[in-house]
Amino acid sequence: MNNDQPASFATGKPPLKTLWLRRLLWLLCGVLVLWLLAWLAVPPLLKSQAQSQLSELLGRQVTLGEVDFKPWSLALSVRDVAIARAANVTQAGLAPQFTLGHLYIDVELQSLLRLAPVVDALVVDSPHLRVTHTGQGHYDVDDILARLAPQPSDPAKPASPPLRFALYNLMLSNGLVVLTDAAKDQVHTLSQLQLNLPFLSNLDTHVDVHVLPKLAFDLNGTRFDSSAQTLPFATARETDVRLAFKDLDLAPYLAYLPASLPVRLGSAVLDADLKLAFEQTDKPVVSLSGQVGASRVRMSLAQGGTVKPPASGELLAFERLSVQLKDVQPLLGQVQLGQVTLTQPRLNVQRNRAGVLSLLALAQPVAENATNNKAVSPDAERAGGQSDSQVADTASAPAWQLSVDTITLDGGEVTWLDQVPAQPAQLKLTALNINASALVWPFSQPMPFDGSAQLAGAALQFKGSATDQAAQVSAQLAAWPLTAAQAYLADVLLPRLDGTVTADLGLRWAAAQGAQAAVTELQVKDLSLDKLALLEGKKAPLASIARVQLQDVLVDLGRQSASLGKVLVTQPKLAISRADNGRWMAQDWLKAAHTAQDAPAASGQAIAAKPAAAEKPSWQVKLGELQLNEGNFVFADQSTPTPVALAVSAANVQLKNYANTGPQSFGLTLSARLRHGNTEPGKLAWRGSGALSPLTLKGDLAAERLPLHALAPYLSDTLNIALLRADTSFKGRISLAQQTAGLALQVKGDARLEDLQVRTLAQAEPFVAAEDLLNWQSLSLTGINLALAPATATRLEVQGTVLSDFYARLILSETGRLSLQDVTKTVTDPVNQASGATGNAVVGAVPAPATAGASAPSLLASASAPASTALAPVVRFGPISLLGGHINFTDRFIKPNYSADLTELVGKLSAFSSQTAAGEIQLADLELRGRAEGSATLEVLGKINPLVQPIALDIQGKVRDLELAPLSTYSARYAGYGIERGKLSVDVAYKVQPDGQLAANNKLVLNQLKFGDKDPNATTSLPVKLAVALLADRNGVIDIDLPISGSLNDPQFRLMPIIFKIIGNLIVKAITAPFSLLASALGVGGGDELSMVSFDAGSAVLSDQAKAGLDKVAKSLTDRPALKMTVVGTASLEAERDDFKRQQLQALVQGEKRRNQPASDGKEAAAPVKVSAEDYPALLKAVYKRGDFPKPRNLIGLTKDIPVPEMEALLLAHLDASEAAMQALAVKRGVVVRDYLASLKLPSERLFLGAAKAVTPESKWQPRAELNLATE
């Protein structure tokens, strides 16, 4: 026996090692049995319980396919898991809600040792989930979610530490999620879902082991790929995640954007390659970097907003937006971007007819969808709400900081469509390129930028820098066509504006800081408007400017100031016109103004009433230099009675150092040529300076032959004449200054008015037809010095005056007004007008052929009442010369009218003044010579001062040998007889004393005046021949002396009417009392008695007194052989009946006595018989007895003797006294007078017997024979 055998053999017990082996064997067998039992029982049991429990939990039928469990490796495999759809879904052919192709879990045995699950592998293959959105925020899995959600009745679970686990090799492959949105009619598919997680554990030994998950999938055809590295359960939780996807088309998701968004995303494709780094420390760090991009983005305004979308629909579009994220730390509010590139952006900005910009829609929600948003997501408000702590965290969050290295915009396009104008305006900004760099927010340094673009085909370049507090930019625009703005101009202008704009601009802006106000400055280095033209159809331009150029312009909007360095206007051309209805051409260019209508306020905008702003100061404008070169302007006005036409050419204007405020002086220079009609243009030039405060203007004016007559129609309401031509020249200095009391004016220089042509208006009193009124070749005023100042007497000095080659048509009207007085129209009341006519008659005296020297008193009589001596103007005139004058005068105030034509007038007037010297009026020497009616010499000499009141003068005038034959037509018209020959000479002398007393002497001498035959067409016939015959002496000379005196201070005193009244009285006297005129010419009395020869009643016997009168008549007729005498006897039966019978009775008595006398010779028989008183009774008785008429008889029948008176009575009663007897008596009387004149040796051919007349007696009528004088 071996002593080495174990003790167990000795005892009979198995050895210890064998025991343990047995135990181990049994244990192994037990494990194998358990494994076997588990392998056989777990799969069916798990399948059964899982299907039952999951179905009950989810409320859906859950089915499992093959279940395989390997207890030896603790590996579980489940296939074909399916969750059915809800029971109420009856649609056939629908796939299960969820299916799982294969689930494999491999649990490590060390899970028992670690008392925590340690999974060596977790494989999920082909998980497919199908979800349907039924609308209104509900899904077909809502019932499952509701069953899984914690119930309020569930007891609260106590807080427990998180489950400890370790997971290796998590793999999910071939995943599929299908979301069917029935409400949006969309199907979204997430396929090829893969998730790889090599390791994930929160065991203490694994906390610092990096987890490297990887996720990839296809979302609606877009591949997403990501990878990460993280320590999820370490203290710092360091994590790095990478996410990349490309060409993610957002079209399937557009329907899910909130309806309240003001814009609609039409399309977009996203790219991203991002890296996210996270670290949990005391200050957590989240950093995002990488590249993001968007392509083919199209956005438009939403429908239903208060701002209607544009017709084109598109608001913003771009081909590519690429953003490089250098470091974005959202927790720290820091964003660092590298390159930001926007490629081919297109922005459409519109303004609707209400004036609302389409961009305003970006700040406004779509109102009609606001309620829908709440209905769709009732919990959105709660989900989006913030707790007080979150609000506090937000308030304490750091301000965001942004930095961008570079910003690039390439190939941009901006389209502006404005529907406010009647014709919608559209402008395009194309080829827009912008480059910016070093953008920092908040700004710590300016951001420089530059760019370029094409604006309506014009090149635009700009460059500048900007911060949030200041910005400056410069821009250059080349040849931008103004036609691009035609739509806006069309609302104002009917014609089309053409031209181009080239500009070099600058803009500077600075925000207000403290007491420093904000600054907004616009700088125009150079601005040119070229080839400006206002066009209408295919006609010539209505207006044009070759170039308008502005240089060095600075506009400060804050200070309301503008400084213009230089403004240049080149070759402006403009036709200024006004139609006959008074409308200017600009009114026809401009569209009629419409009533302003307030645009409706946009919905959702609350426009608060603003308080009235304080009145701002007016703009301050400074202009360094303004130049207008080569301007041409044509002015035409059809609204005046006579159209106005004036052409201005070669206009040049230069204005320097102008300011609209302050006392700064500016310089002004201008020149131009003015033309009217086909005459040579005049010239105008000014060079001077001025200021606005106070208003001053002074400089040198040079005007040469300016056609002032072109503007005469504007004075048609003032002038009664037609000014056909008036070329005005002036050269001198003009000063105008604003004083406290008013304007002060001073004019120094020389003036000239040339080629004056003034015509009367047709049918304008006193003219019947249009005719020349006033003409002259030249009126020259040298050494003019005019001074006007407030509260100061006006001063006028003219050193020399020359009037050459002048013509004046002067007419004195029936009312006594001179035609030159009616050159201007006056409006007076009837009383003043009547008194004016009386006063104006004083002016009516103008030299006539018979009184040529009367011009001086006519002028002096025109003086008006003296003005106030305190401010009476001071006037000084130097020598005045008249050359080549012609005055055509007609006087209609005197009846009959007369005319005078004075030619070849030459004269001079020495210096005179309105002021007195040593209290005495200074008279100027007057010399005037010429011809009257082309035949007589005219001379006026003397002294005169027309400026004093009343006028002072002492003149003498002479007219010699005025041929009267040229006045034949005139005399035939007004006198009825033409003049065959005759001459007139006049001597006048006038002297006016300082007190206004006038002494005038007018002497007229007519020589050999002879009238022709009577004019059968004359409306009047005056006895001019008789008057001449009465006034002329034996030699045919008529000498009339008319001394006149009176006071010019008497408004009723009129000189020439007195003269012509005297002459008229002579003619009237020749008609009414020729014998009185004859007696006056002879210097004898009894003129009126010589016109008739008185007889005793009933008698035809001349008395001694009658014979004496006839002796005087015979002597006058002897001295005036042109006169002829006609004797007309008269008698009256009514007045002379009884006297005629007595004369018959006396003749019968005388005849009875003659019968009783012895016979004698004839002479004695013809001699009258005297009957004595003693013989009368007997002779009467004899006549009585012879009478054949009934007589008283006695008883025996014999004629009874009766007393003498009874006999006379019976005889007178039976004597004949008929009309025939009276006619015979009248004839006898005429014969007696004629025979007596013939007895005085008057030729019988000059004595005529007129037809006797039996007349009806008037009061105080006496028997007579009438003497009538005549020349024929």
Tab-separated table of N, CA and C in Angstrom, residues 911-963:
chain	number	residue	atom	x	y	z
A	911	ALA	N	-30.229	175.957	-70.847
A	911	ALA	CA	-30.459	175.259	-69.584
A	911	ALA	C	-31.518	175.960	-68.757
A	912	PHE	N	-32.274	175.152	-68.011
A	912	PHE	CA	-33.291	175.694	-67.108
A	912	PHE	C	-33.473	174.726	-65.951
A	913	SER	N	-34.096	175.209	-64.902
A	913	SER	CA	-34.244	174.429	-63.678
A	913	SER	C	-35.547	174.779	-63.003
A	914	SER	N	-36.024	173.816	-62.193
A	914	SER	CA	-37.239	174.070	-61.431
A	914	SER	C	-36.977	174.919	-60.194
A	915	GLN	N	-35.717	175.128	-59.840
A	915	GLN	CA	-35.365	175.930	-58.682
A	915	GLN	C	-35.108	177.369	-59.105
A	916	THR	N	-35.332	178.259	-58.173
A	916	THR	CA	-35.097	179.671	-58.421
A	916	THR	C	-33.717	180.048	-57.929
A	917	ALA	N	-33.184	181.116	-58.490
A	917	ALA	CA	-31.893	181.663	-58.057
A	917	ALA	C	-32.142	183.022	-57.433
A	918	ALA	N	-31.819	183.121	-56.147
A	918	ALA	CA	-32.044	184.369	-55.400
A	918	ALA	C	-33.505	184.775	-55.479
A	919	GLY	N	-34.393	183.762	-55.465
A	919	GLY	CA	-35.817	184.045	-55.465
A	919	GLY	C	-36.377	184.406	-56.816
A	920	GLU	N	-35.572	184.383	-57.874
A	920	GLU	CA	-36.042	184.733	-59.201
A	920	GLU	C	-36.025	183.503	-60.104
A	921	ILE	N	-37.038	183.450	-60.957
A	921	ILE	CA	-37.129	182.340	-61.911
A	921	ILE	C	-36.121	182.548	-63.025
A	922	GLN	N	-35.358	181.488	-63.305
A	922	GLN	CA	-34.363	181.562	-64.367
A	922	GLN	C	-35.003	181.095	-65.672
A	923	LEU	N	-35.011	181.987	-66.649
A	923	LEU	CA	-35.618	181.676	-67.926
A	923	LEU	C	-34.558	181.208	-68.913
A	924	ALA	N	-34.952	180.240	-69.708
A	924	ALA	CA	-34.042	179.713	-70.726
A	924	ALA	C	-34.320	180.406	-72.058
A	925	ASP	N	-33.258	180.576	-72.836
A	925	ASP	CA	-33.401	181.181	-74.158
A	925	ASP	C	-33.993	180.161	-75.130
A	926	LEU	N	-35.037	180.623	-75.835
A	926	LEU	CA	-35.743	179.746	-76.768
A	926	LEU	C	-35.550	180.261	-78.183
A	927	GLU	N	-35.190	179.360	-79.074
A	927	GLU	CA	-35.129	179.654	-80.502
A	927	GLU	C	-35.763	178.492	-81.244
A	928	LEU	N	-36.744	178.843	-82.094
A	928	LEU	CA	-37.417	177.816	-82.875
A	928	LEU	C	-37.716	178.386	-84.249
A	929	ARG	N	-37.274	177.659	-85.264
A	929	ARG	CA	-37.497	178.106	-86.636
A	929	ARG	C	-37.978	176.921	-87.464
A	930	GLY	N	-38.772	177.305	-88.499
A	930	GLY	CA	-39.269	176.259	-89.363
A	930	GLY	C	-40.138	176.828	-90.450
A	931	ARG	N	-40.950	175.942	-91.020
A	931	ARG	CA	-41.862	176.366	-92.066
A	931	ARG	C	-43.256	175.865	-91.727
A	932	ALA	N	-44.246	176.689	-92.113
A	932	ALA	CA	-45.644	176.340	-91.906
A	932	ALA	C	-46.277	176.054	-93.251
A	933	GLU	N	-46.905	174.892	-93.334
A	933	GLU	CA	-47.571	174.451	-94.553
A	933	GLU	C	-46.630	174.450	-95.748
A	934	GLY	N	-45.359	174.337	-95.495
A	934	GLY	CA	-44.383	174.227	-96.564
A	934	GLY	C	-44.089	175.507	-97.285
A	935	SER	N	-44.754	176.611	-96.940
A	935	SER	CA	-44.567	177.848	-97.697
A	935	SER	C	-44.163	179.025	-96.826
A	936	ALA	N	-44.634	179.064	-95.608
A	936	ALA	CA	-44.373	180.220	-94.741
A	936	ALA	C	-43.213	179.928	-93.816
A	937	THR	N	-42.514	180.975	-93.470
A	937	THR	CA	-41.441	180.846	-92.485
A	937	THR	C	-42.019	181.027	-91.094
A	938	LEU	N	-41.458	180.248	-90.175
A	938	LEU	CA	-41.913	180.287	-88.781
A	938	LEU	C	-40.711	180.602	-87.908
A	939	GLU	N	-40.903	181.503	-86.964
A	939	GLU	CA	-39.829	181.850	-86.049
A	939	GLU	C	-40.427	182.170	-84.693
A	940	VAL	N	-39.868	181.513	-83.656
A	940	VAL	CA	-40.287	181.763	-82.283
A	940	VAL	C	-39.028	182.073	-81.488
A	941	LEU	N	-38.987	183.220	-80.865
A	941	LEU	CA	-37.851	183.645	-80.057
A	941	LEU	C	-38.354	184.110	-78.705
A	942	GLY	N	-37.502	183.962	-77.696
A	942	GLY	CA	-37.894	184.455	-76.383
A	942	GLY	C	-37.249	183.679	-75.270
A	943	LYS	N	-37.894	183.743	-74.124
A	943	LYS	CA	-37.396	183.067	-72.927
A	943	LYS	C	-38.559	182.304	-72.290
A	944	ILE	N	-38.201	181.144	-71.703
A	944	ILE	CA	-39.253	180.292	-71.132
A	944	ILE	C	-38.653	179.386	-70.064
A	945	ASN	N	-39.443	179.034	-69.094
A	945	ASN	CA	-39.092	177.996	-68.100
A	945	ASN	C	-40.340	177.152	-67.885
A	946	PRO	N	-40.413	175.986	-68.536
A	946	PRO	CA	-41.631	175.167	-68.442
A	946	PRO	C	-41.767	174.406	-67.121
A	947	LEU	N	-40.760	174.486	-66.230
A	947	LEU	CA	-40.804	173.681	-65.011
A	947	LEU	C	-41.448	174.383	-63.837
A	948	VAL	N	-41.594	175.710	-63.909
A	948	VAL	CA	-42.147	176.434	-62.759
A	948	VAL	C	-43.649	176.492	-62.873
A	949	GLN	N	-44.285	176.773	-61.774
A	949	GLN	CA	-45.726	176.852	-61.711
A	949	GLN	C	-46.137	178.240	-61.200
A	950	PRO	N	-46.879	179.042	-61.983
A	950	PRO	CA	-47.218	178.744	-63.387
A	950	PRO	C	-46.006	178.943	-64.272
A	951	ILE	N	-46.146	178.493	-65.492
A	951	ILE	CA	-45.027	178.564	-66.419
A	951	ILE	C	-44.635	180.028	-66.670
A	952	ALA	N	-43.360	180.247	-66.782
A	952	ALA	CA	-42.857	181.592	-67.021
A	952	ALA	C	-42.333	181.683	-68.456
A	953	LEU	N	-42.733	182.783	-69.163
A	953	LEU	CA	-42.258	182.916	-70.541
A	953	LEU	C	-42.389	184.346	-71.003
A	954	ASP	N	-41.623	184.636	-72.018
A	954	ASP	CA	-41.686	185.923	-72.719
A	954	ASP	C	-41.216	185.635	-74.135
A	955	ILE	N	-42.170	185.359	-75.028
A	955	ILE	CA	-41.810	184.900	-76.374
A	955	ILE	C	-42.524	185.719	-77.430
A	956	GLN	N	-41.916	185.726	-78.604
A	956	GLN	CA	-42.485	186.365	-79.779
A	956	GLN	C	-42.414	185.358	-80.926
A	957	GLY	N	-43.517	185.306	-81.674
A	957	GLY	CA	-43.580	184.390	-82.789
A	957	GLY	C	-43.986	185.084	-84.075
A	958	LYS	N	-43.454	184.600	-85.177
A	958	LYS	CA	-43.753	185.185	-86.478
A	958	LYS	C	-43.996	184.085	-87.498
A	959	VAL	N	-45.013	184.336	-88.335
A	959	VAL	CA	-45.268	183.510	-89.508
A	959	VAL	C	-45.392	184.468	-90.681
A	960	ARG	N	-44.603	184.180	-91.699
A	960	ARG	CA	-44.586	185.093	-92.835
A	960	ARG	C	-44.946	184.341	-94.116
A	961	ASP	N	-45.907	185.054	-94.875
A	961	ASP	CA	-46.247	184.624	-96.236
A	961	ASP	C	-46.685	183.167	-96.296
A	962	LEU	N	-47.646	182.854	-95.486
A	962	LEU	CA	-48.217	181.519	-95.546
A	962	LEU	C	-49.197	181.464	-96.710
A	963	GLU	N	-48.886	180.657	-97.700
A	963	GLU	CA	-49.763	180.511	-98.849
A	963	GLU	C	-51.030	179.790	-98.415
